[in-house]
Tab-separated table of C-alpha atoms and ligand atoms in Angstrom:
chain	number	residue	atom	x	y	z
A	1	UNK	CA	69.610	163.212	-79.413
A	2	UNK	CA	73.046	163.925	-79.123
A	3	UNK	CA	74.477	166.001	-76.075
A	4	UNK	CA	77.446	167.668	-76.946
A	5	UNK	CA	78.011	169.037	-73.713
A	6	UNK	CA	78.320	165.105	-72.138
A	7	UNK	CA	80.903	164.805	-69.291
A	8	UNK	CA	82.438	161.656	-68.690
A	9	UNK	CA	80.519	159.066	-67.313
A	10	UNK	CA	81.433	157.870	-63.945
A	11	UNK	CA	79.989	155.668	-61.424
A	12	UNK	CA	79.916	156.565	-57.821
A	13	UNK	CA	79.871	153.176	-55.939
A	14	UNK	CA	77.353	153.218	-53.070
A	15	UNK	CA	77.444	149.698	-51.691
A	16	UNK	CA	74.337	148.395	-49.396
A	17	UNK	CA	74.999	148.622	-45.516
A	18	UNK	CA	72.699	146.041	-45.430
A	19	UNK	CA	72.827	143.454	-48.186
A	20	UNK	CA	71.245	139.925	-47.289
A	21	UNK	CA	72.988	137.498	-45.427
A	22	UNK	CA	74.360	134.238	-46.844
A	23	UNK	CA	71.876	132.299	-45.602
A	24	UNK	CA	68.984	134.506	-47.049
A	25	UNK	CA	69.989	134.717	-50.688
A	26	UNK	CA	70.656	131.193	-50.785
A	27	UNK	CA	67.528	130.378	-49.313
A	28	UNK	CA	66.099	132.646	-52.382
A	29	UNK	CA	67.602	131.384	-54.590
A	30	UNK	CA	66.750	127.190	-54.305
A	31	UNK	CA	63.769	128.104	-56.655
A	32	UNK	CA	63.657	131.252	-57.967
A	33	UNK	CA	61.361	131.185	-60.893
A	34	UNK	CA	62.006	134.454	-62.892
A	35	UNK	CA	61.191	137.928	-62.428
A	36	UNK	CA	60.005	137.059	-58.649
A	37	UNK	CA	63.428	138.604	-56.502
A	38	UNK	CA	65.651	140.898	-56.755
A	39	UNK	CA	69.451	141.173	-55.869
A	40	UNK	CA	70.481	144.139	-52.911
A	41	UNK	CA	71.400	146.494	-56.030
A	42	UNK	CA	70.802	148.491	-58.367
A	43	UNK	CA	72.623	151.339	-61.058
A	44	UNK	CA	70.696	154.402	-62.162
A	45	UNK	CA	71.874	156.620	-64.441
A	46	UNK	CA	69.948	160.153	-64.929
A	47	UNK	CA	69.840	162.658	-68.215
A	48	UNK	CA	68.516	165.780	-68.536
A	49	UNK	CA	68.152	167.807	-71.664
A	50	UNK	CA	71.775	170.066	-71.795
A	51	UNK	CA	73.383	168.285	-69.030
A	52	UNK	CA	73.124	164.719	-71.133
A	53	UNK	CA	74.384	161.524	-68.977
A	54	UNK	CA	75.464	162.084	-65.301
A	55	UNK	CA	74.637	161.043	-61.849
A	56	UNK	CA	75.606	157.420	-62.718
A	57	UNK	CA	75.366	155.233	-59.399
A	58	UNK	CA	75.622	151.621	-57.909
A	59	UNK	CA	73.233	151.829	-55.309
A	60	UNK	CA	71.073	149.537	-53.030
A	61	UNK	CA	68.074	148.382	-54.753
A	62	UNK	CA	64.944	150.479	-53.473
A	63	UNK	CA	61.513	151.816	-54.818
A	64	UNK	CA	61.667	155.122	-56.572
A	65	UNK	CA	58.591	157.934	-55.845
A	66	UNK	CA	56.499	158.829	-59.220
A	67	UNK	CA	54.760	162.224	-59.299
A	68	UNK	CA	51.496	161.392	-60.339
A	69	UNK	CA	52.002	163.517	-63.449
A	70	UNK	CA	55.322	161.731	-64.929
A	71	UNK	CA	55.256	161.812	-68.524
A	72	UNK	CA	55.861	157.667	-68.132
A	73	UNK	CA	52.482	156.952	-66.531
A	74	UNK	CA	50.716	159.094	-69.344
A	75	UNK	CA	52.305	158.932	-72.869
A	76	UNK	CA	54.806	156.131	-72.413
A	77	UNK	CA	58.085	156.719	-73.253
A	78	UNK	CA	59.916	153.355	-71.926
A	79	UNK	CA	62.084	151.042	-72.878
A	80	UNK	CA	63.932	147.865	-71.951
A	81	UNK	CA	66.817	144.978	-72.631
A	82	UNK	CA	66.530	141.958	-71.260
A	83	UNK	CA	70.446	139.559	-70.997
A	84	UNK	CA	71.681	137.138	-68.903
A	85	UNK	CA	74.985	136.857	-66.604
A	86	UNK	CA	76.193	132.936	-66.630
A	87	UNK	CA	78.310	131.158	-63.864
A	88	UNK	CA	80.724	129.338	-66.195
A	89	UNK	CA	81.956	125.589	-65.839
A	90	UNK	CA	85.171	126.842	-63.878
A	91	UNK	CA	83.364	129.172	-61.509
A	92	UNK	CA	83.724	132.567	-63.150
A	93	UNK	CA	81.247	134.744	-64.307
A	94	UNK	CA	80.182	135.874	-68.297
A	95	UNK	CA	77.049	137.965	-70.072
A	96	UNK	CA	76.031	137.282	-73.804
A	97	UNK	CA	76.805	140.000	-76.537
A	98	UNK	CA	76.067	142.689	-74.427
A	99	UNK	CA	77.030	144.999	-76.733
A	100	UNK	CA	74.498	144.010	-79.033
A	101	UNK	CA	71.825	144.757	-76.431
A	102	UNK	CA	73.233	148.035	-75.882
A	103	UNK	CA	73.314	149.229	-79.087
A	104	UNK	CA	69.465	147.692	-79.318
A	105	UNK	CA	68.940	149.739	-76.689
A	106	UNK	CA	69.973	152.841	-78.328
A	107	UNK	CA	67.844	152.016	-81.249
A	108	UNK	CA	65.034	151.482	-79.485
A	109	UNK	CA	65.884	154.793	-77.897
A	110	UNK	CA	65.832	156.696	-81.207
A	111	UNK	CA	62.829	155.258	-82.033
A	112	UNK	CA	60.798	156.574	-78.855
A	113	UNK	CA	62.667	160.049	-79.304
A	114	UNK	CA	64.595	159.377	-76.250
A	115	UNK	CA	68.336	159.911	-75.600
A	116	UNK	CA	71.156	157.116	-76.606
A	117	UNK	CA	73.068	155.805	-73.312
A	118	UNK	CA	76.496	155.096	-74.832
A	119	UNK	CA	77.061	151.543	-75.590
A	120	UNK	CA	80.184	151.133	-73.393
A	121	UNK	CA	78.172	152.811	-70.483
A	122	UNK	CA	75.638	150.022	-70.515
A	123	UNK	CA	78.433	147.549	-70.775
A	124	UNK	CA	80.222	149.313	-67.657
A	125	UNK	CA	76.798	149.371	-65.851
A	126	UNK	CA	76.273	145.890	-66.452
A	127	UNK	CA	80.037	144.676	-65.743
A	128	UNK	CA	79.358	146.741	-61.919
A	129	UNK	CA	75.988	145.359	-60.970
A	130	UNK	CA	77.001	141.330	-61.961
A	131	UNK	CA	80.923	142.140	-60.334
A	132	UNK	CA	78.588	143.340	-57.331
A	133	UNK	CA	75.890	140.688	-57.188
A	134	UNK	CA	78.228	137.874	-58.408
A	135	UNK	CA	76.958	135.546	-55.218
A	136	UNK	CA	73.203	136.161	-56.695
A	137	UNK	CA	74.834	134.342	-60.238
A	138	UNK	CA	72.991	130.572	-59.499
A	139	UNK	CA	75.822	127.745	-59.896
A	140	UNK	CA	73.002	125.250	-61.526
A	141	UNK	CA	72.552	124.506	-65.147
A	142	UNK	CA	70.242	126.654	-67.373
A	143	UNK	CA	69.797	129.130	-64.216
A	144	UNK	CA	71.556	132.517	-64.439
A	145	UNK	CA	70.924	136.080	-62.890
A	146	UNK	CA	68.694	137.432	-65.622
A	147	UNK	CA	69.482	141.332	-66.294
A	148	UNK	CA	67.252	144.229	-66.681
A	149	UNK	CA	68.428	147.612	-68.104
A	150	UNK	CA	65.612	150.154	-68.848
A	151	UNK	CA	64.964	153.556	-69.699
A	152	UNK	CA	61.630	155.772	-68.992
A	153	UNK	CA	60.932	159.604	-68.777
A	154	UNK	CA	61.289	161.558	-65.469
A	155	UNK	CA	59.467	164.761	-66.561
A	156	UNK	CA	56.744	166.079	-64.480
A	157	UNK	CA	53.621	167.608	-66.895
A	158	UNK	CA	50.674	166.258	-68.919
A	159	UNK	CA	52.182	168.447	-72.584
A	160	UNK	CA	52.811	166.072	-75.004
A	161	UNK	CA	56.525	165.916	-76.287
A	162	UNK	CA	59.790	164.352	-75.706
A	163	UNK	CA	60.344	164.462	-71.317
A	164	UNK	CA	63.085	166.137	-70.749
A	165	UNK	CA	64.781	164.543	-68.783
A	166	UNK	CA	65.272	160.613	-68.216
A	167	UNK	CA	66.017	157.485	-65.174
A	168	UNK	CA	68.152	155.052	-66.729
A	169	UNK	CA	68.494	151.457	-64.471
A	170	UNK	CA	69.591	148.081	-64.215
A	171	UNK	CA	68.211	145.628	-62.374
A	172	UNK	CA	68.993	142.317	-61.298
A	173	UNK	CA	67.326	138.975	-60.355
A	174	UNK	CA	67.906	135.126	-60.279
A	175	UNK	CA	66.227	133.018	-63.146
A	176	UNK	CA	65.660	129.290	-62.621
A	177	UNK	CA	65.927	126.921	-65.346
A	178	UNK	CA	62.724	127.359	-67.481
A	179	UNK	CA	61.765	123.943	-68.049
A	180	UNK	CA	62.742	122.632	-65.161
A	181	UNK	CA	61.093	119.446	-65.660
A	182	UNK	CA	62.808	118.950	-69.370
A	183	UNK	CA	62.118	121.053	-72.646
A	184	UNK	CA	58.406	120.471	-73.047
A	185	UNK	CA	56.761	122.230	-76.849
A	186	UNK	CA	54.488	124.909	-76.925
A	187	UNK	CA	50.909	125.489	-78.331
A	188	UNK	CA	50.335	128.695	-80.184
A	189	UNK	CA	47.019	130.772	-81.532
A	190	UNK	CA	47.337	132.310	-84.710
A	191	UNK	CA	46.314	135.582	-84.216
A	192	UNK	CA	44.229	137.104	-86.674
A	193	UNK	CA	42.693	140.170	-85.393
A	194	UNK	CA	45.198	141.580	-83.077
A	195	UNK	CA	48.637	142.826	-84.228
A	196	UNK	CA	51.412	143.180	-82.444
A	197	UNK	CA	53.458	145.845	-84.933
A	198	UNK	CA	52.675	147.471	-88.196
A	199	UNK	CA	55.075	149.192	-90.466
A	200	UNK	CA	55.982	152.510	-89.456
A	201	UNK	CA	55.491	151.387	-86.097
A	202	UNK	CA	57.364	150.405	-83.027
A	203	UNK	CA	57.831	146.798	-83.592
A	204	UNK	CA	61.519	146.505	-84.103
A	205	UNK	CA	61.523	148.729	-80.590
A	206	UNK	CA	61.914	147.001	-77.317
A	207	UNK	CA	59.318	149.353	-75.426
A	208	UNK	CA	56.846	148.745	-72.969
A	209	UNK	CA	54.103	149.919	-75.222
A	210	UNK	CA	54.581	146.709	-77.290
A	211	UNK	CA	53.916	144.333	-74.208
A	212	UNK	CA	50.952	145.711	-73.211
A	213	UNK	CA	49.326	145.970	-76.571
A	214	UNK	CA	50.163	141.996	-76.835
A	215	UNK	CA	48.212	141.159	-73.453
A	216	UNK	CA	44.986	140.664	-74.518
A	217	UNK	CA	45.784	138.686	-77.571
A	218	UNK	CA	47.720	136.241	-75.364
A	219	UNK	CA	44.909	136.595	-73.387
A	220	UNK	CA	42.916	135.012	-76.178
A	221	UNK	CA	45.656	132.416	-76.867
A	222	UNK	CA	45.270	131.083	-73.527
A	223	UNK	CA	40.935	131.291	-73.611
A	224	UNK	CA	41.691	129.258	-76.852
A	225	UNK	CA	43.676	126.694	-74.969
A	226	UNK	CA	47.110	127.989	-76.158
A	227	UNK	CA	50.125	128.663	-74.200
A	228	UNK	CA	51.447	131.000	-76.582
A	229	UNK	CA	50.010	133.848	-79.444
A	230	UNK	CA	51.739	133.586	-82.751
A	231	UNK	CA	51.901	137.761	-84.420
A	232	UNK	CA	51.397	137.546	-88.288
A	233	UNK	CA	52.054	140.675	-90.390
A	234	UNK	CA	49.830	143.810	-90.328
A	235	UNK	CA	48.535	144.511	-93.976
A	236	UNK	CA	47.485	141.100	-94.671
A	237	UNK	CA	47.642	138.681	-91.636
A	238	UNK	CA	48.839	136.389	-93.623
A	239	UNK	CA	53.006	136.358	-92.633
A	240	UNK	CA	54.348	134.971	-89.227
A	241	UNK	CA	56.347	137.577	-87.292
A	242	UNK	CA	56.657	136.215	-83.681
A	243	UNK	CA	55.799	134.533	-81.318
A	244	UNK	CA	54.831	136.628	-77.939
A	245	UNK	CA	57.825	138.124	-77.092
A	246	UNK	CA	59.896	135.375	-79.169
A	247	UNK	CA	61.418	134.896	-82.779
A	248	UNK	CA	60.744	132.114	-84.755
A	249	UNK	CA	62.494	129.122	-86.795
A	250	UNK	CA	61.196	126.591	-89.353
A	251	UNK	CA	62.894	123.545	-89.887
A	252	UNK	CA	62.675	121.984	-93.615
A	253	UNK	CA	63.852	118.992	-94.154
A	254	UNK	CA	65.561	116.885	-91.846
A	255	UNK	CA	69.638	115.585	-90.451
A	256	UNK	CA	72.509	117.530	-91.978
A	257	UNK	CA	70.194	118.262	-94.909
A	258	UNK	CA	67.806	120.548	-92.739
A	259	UNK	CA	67.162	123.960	-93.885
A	260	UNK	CA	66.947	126.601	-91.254
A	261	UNK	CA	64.809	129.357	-92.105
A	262	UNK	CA	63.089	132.545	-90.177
A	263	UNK	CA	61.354	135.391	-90.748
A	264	UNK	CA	63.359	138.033	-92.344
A	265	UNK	CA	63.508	141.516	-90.346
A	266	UNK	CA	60.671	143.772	-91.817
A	267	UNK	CA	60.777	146.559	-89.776
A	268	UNK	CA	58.029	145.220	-87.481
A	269	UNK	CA	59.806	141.936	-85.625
A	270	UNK	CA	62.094	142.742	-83.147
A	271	UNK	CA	65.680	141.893	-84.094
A	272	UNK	CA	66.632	139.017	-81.577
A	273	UNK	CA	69.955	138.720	-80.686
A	274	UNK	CA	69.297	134.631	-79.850
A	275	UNK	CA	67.704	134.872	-83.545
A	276	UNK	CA	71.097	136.389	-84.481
A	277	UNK	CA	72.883	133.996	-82.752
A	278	UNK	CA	71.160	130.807	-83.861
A	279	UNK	CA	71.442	132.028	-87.386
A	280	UNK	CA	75.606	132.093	-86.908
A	281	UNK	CA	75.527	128.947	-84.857
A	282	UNK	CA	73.055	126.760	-87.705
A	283	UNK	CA	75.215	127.713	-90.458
A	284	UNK	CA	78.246	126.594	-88.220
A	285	UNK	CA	76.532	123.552	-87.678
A	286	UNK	CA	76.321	123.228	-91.326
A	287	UNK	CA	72.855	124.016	-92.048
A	288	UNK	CA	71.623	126.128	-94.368
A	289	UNK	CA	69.975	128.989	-93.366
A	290	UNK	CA	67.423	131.403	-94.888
A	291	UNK	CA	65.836	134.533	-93.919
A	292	UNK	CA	62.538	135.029	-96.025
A	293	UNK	CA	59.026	135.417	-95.846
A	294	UNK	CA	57.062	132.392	-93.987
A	295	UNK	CA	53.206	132.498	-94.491
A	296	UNK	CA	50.730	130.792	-92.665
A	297	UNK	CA	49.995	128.711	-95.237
A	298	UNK	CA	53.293	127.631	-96.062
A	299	UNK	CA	53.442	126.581	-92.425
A	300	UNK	CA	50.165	124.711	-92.557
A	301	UNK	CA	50.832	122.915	-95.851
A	302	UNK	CA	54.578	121.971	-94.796
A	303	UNK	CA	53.125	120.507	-91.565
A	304	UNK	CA	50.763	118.200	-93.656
A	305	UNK	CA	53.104	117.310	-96.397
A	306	UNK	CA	55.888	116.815	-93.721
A	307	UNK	CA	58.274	119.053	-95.330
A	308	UNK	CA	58.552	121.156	-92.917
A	309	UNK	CA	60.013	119.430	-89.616
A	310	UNK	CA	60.118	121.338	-86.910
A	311	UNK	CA	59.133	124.869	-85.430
A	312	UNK	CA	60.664	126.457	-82.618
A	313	UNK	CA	60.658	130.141	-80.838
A	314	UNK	CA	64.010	131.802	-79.362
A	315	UNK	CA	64.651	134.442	-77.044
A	316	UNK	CA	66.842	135.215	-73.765
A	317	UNK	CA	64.510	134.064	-71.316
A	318	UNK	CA	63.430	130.592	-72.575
A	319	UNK	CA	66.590	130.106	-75.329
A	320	UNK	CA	64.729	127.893	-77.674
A	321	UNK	CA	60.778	126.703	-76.990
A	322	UNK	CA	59.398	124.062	-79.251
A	323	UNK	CA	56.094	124.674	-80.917
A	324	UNK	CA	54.247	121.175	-80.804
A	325	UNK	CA	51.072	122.809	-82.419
A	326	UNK	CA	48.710	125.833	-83.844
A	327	UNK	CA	45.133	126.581	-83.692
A	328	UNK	CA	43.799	129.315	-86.064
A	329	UNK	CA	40.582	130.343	-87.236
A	330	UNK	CA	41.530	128.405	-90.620
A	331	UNK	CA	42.173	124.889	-88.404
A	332	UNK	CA	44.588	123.036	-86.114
A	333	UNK	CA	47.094	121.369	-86.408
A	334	UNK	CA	50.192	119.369	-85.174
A	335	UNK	CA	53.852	120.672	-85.780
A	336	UNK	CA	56.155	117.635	-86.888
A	337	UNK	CA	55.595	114.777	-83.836
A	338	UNK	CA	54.174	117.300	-81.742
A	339	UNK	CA	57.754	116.478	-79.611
A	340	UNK	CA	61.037	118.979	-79.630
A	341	UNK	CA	62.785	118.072	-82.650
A	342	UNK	CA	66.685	117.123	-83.379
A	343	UNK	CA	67.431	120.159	-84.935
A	344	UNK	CA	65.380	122.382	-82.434
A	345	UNK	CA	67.833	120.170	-79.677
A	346	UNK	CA	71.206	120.373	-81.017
A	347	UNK	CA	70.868	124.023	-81.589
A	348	UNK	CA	69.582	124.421	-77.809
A	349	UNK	CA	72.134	122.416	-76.333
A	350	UNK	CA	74.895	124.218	-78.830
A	351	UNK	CA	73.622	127.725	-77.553
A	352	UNK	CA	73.497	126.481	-73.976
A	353	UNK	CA	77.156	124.804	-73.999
A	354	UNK	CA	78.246	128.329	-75.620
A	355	UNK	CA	76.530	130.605	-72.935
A	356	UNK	CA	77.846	127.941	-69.963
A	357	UNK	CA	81.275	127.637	-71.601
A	358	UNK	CA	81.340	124.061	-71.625
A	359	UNK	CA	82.140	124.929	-75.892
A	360	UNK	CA	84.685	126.876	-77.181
A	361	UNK	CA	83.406	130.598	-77.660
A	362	UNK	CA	84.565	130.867	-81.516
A	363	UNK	CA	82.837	134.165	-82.446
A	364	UNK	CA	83.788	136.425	-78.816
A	365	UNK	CA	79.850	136.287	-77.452
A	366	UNK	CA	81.082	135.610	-74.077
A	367	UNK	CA	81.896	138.828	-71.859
A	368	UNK	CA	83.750	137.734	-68.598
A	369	UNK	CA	83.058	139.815	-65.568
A	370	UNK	CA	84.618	138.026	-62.945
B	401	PLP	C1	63.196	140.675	-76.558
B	401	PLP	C2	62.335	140.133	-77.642
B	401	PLP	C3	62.747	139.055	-78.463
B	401	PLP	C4	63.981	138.257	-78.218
B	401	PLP	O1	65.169	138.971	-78.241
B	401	PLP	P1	66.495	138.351	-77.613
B	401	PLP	O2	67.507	139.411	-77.833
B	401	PLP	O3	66.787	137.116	-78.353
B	401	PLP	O4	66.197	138.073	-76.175
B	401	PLP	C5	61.918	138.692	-79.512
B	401	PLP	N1	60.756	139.306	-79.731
B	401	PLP	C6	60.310	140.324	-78.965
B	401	PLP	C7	59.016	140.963	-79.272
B	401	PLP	C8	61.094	140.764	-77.896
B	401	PLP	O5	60.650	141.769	-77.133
């Protein structure tokens, strides 16, 4: 939806009178978990149809009023990006590719027939809210102030078609490390009678539709003793997409020798950008790397033969979870040792020292803020 009446986009800054003290946020954030606070800020951004992108602010952070007939709450046009803002090993402050989440965003927009907030926009609203909240930015390894940016329709009426008009915002709030007591694998269900996306459909999306289609499969995951739901394709529930709201990796092989391989993008797995990333960094690493089709056989077989090594999952939030071991309708079984592999390790740490900038940032991921 292109606007080609859009102004130029500026922010008005509208600092908080009355942001927490000192001693608050740093008593919220000894242990903040994730998703549980959030910093004294926010940006919203509004569009309406002819008038395109304007009323962009930095504001305090403070509940919004929903008429009960928002086009949200009914036909659920929203979307999201989830990134992360790291404190750095000599203090200052940096965010991951956000441009790559940005112009996810924007797809993810087209997709749910909503309008594209330009990609240097996002950036700027993300480069004011971390420059803002930089004292909310946690100074301990693997915690960072995870970001928030979002989209929904602001349109009051119950007719179904694109709102016209939309809330853009960013939100902000302290992640702790999330294995704080040391990278511990996961156990996934295979699950065989739920899908999460079909082709056609809004899998490669990051909308909130998606989410709450998955809960009651992870629902079942976790009545089946899992921690975790594993998303095979739609047509024949037979190839492994994700894993919840991860990507996944197979190792083959094993040392220098290992061959890195994940599911190729279909249309219906959502393009990570850690699964872009770990692809890049693995082939530095001098791996080879594959993106093909994985079936659940393949994974089942290569567990018992021992040819395939190691499984992991990778996404913003968690970086890179090990999968120790599936249940299915067809059996169980145990991934590798059942322990977080080498491979599934060195690329974590790699990431990790990348992201902290404790290792040199070769390919220009890091964004400095501050
Ligand atoms: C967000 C998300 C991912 C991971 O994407 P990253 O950009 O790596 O954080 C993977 N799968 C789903 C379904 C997601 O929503």
């Amino acid at each position: 939806m292109s606007t080609p009446t859009q102004a130029p986009i500026t922010f008005d800054l509208k600092p908080s009178a009355h942001p927490l003290s000192t001693a608050e946020r740093e008593a919220r954030l000894v242990n903040p978990g994730f998703g549980r606070i959030f910093t004294d800020h926010m940006v919203t951004i509004r569009w309406t149809e002819g008038r395109g992108w304007h009323d962009a602010q930095l504001q305090p952070y403070a509940p919004i009023e929903i008429d009960p007939a928002n086009m949200t709450l009914h036909y659920g046009q929203a979307i999201f990006e989830g990134l992360k803002a790291y404190r750095q090993t000599d203090g200052s402050i940096a965010t991951f590719r956000p441009e790559a989440n940005a112009e996810r965003f924007q797809a993810s927009a087209r997709r749910l027939a909503m309008p594209e907030l330009p990609v240097e926009t996002f950036v700027e609203a993300v480069e004011l809210l971390v420059q803002q909240e930089q004292n909310w930015v946690p100074n301990e390894p693997e915690q960072s102030l995870y970001l928030r940016p979002f989209m929904f329709a602001t349109e009051v009426g119950l007719g179904v078609r694109p709102s016209n008009s939309y809330l853009f915002m960013l939100i902000a709030s302290p992640a702790g490390a999330y294995f704080p007591g040391g990278v511990k694998p996961v156990s996934v269900w295979l699950s065989e009678d739920y899908v999460r996306a079909a082709p056609g459909g809004t899998g490669a999306a990051k909308c909130a539709g998606n989410y709450a289609a998955s809960l009651v499969a992870q629902a079942e995951a976790a009545a089946k003793g899992c921690d975790q739901v594993v998303w095979l394709d739609a047509a024949e529930h037979r190839w492994v997409e994700e894993m919840g709201g991860m990507n996944l990796y197979f190792v083959f092989g094993e040392g220098k020798d290992a061959k890195i391989v994940t599911p190729a993008l279909s249309g219906a797995l959502l393009p990570g950008i850690t699964r872009a990333s770990l692809l890049q960094l693995a082939s530095d690493l001098g791996y080879a790397v594959e993106e093909r089709k994985i079936s659940t056989e393949e994974w089942k077989q290569g567990n018992a033969d021992g040819t395939l090594t190691e499984v992991f999952a990778c996404g913003t939030a968690a970086v890179i979870t090990p999968v120790g071991s599936v249940k299915s309708q067809g059996g169980d079984w145990t991934v590798g040792a059942g322990e977080p592999g080498p491979v599934t390790m060195e690329l974590r740490r790699a990431l990790l020292a990348i992201q902290g900038g404790q290792a040199p940032d070769t390919h220009g991921w890091l964004h400095k803020i501050v």
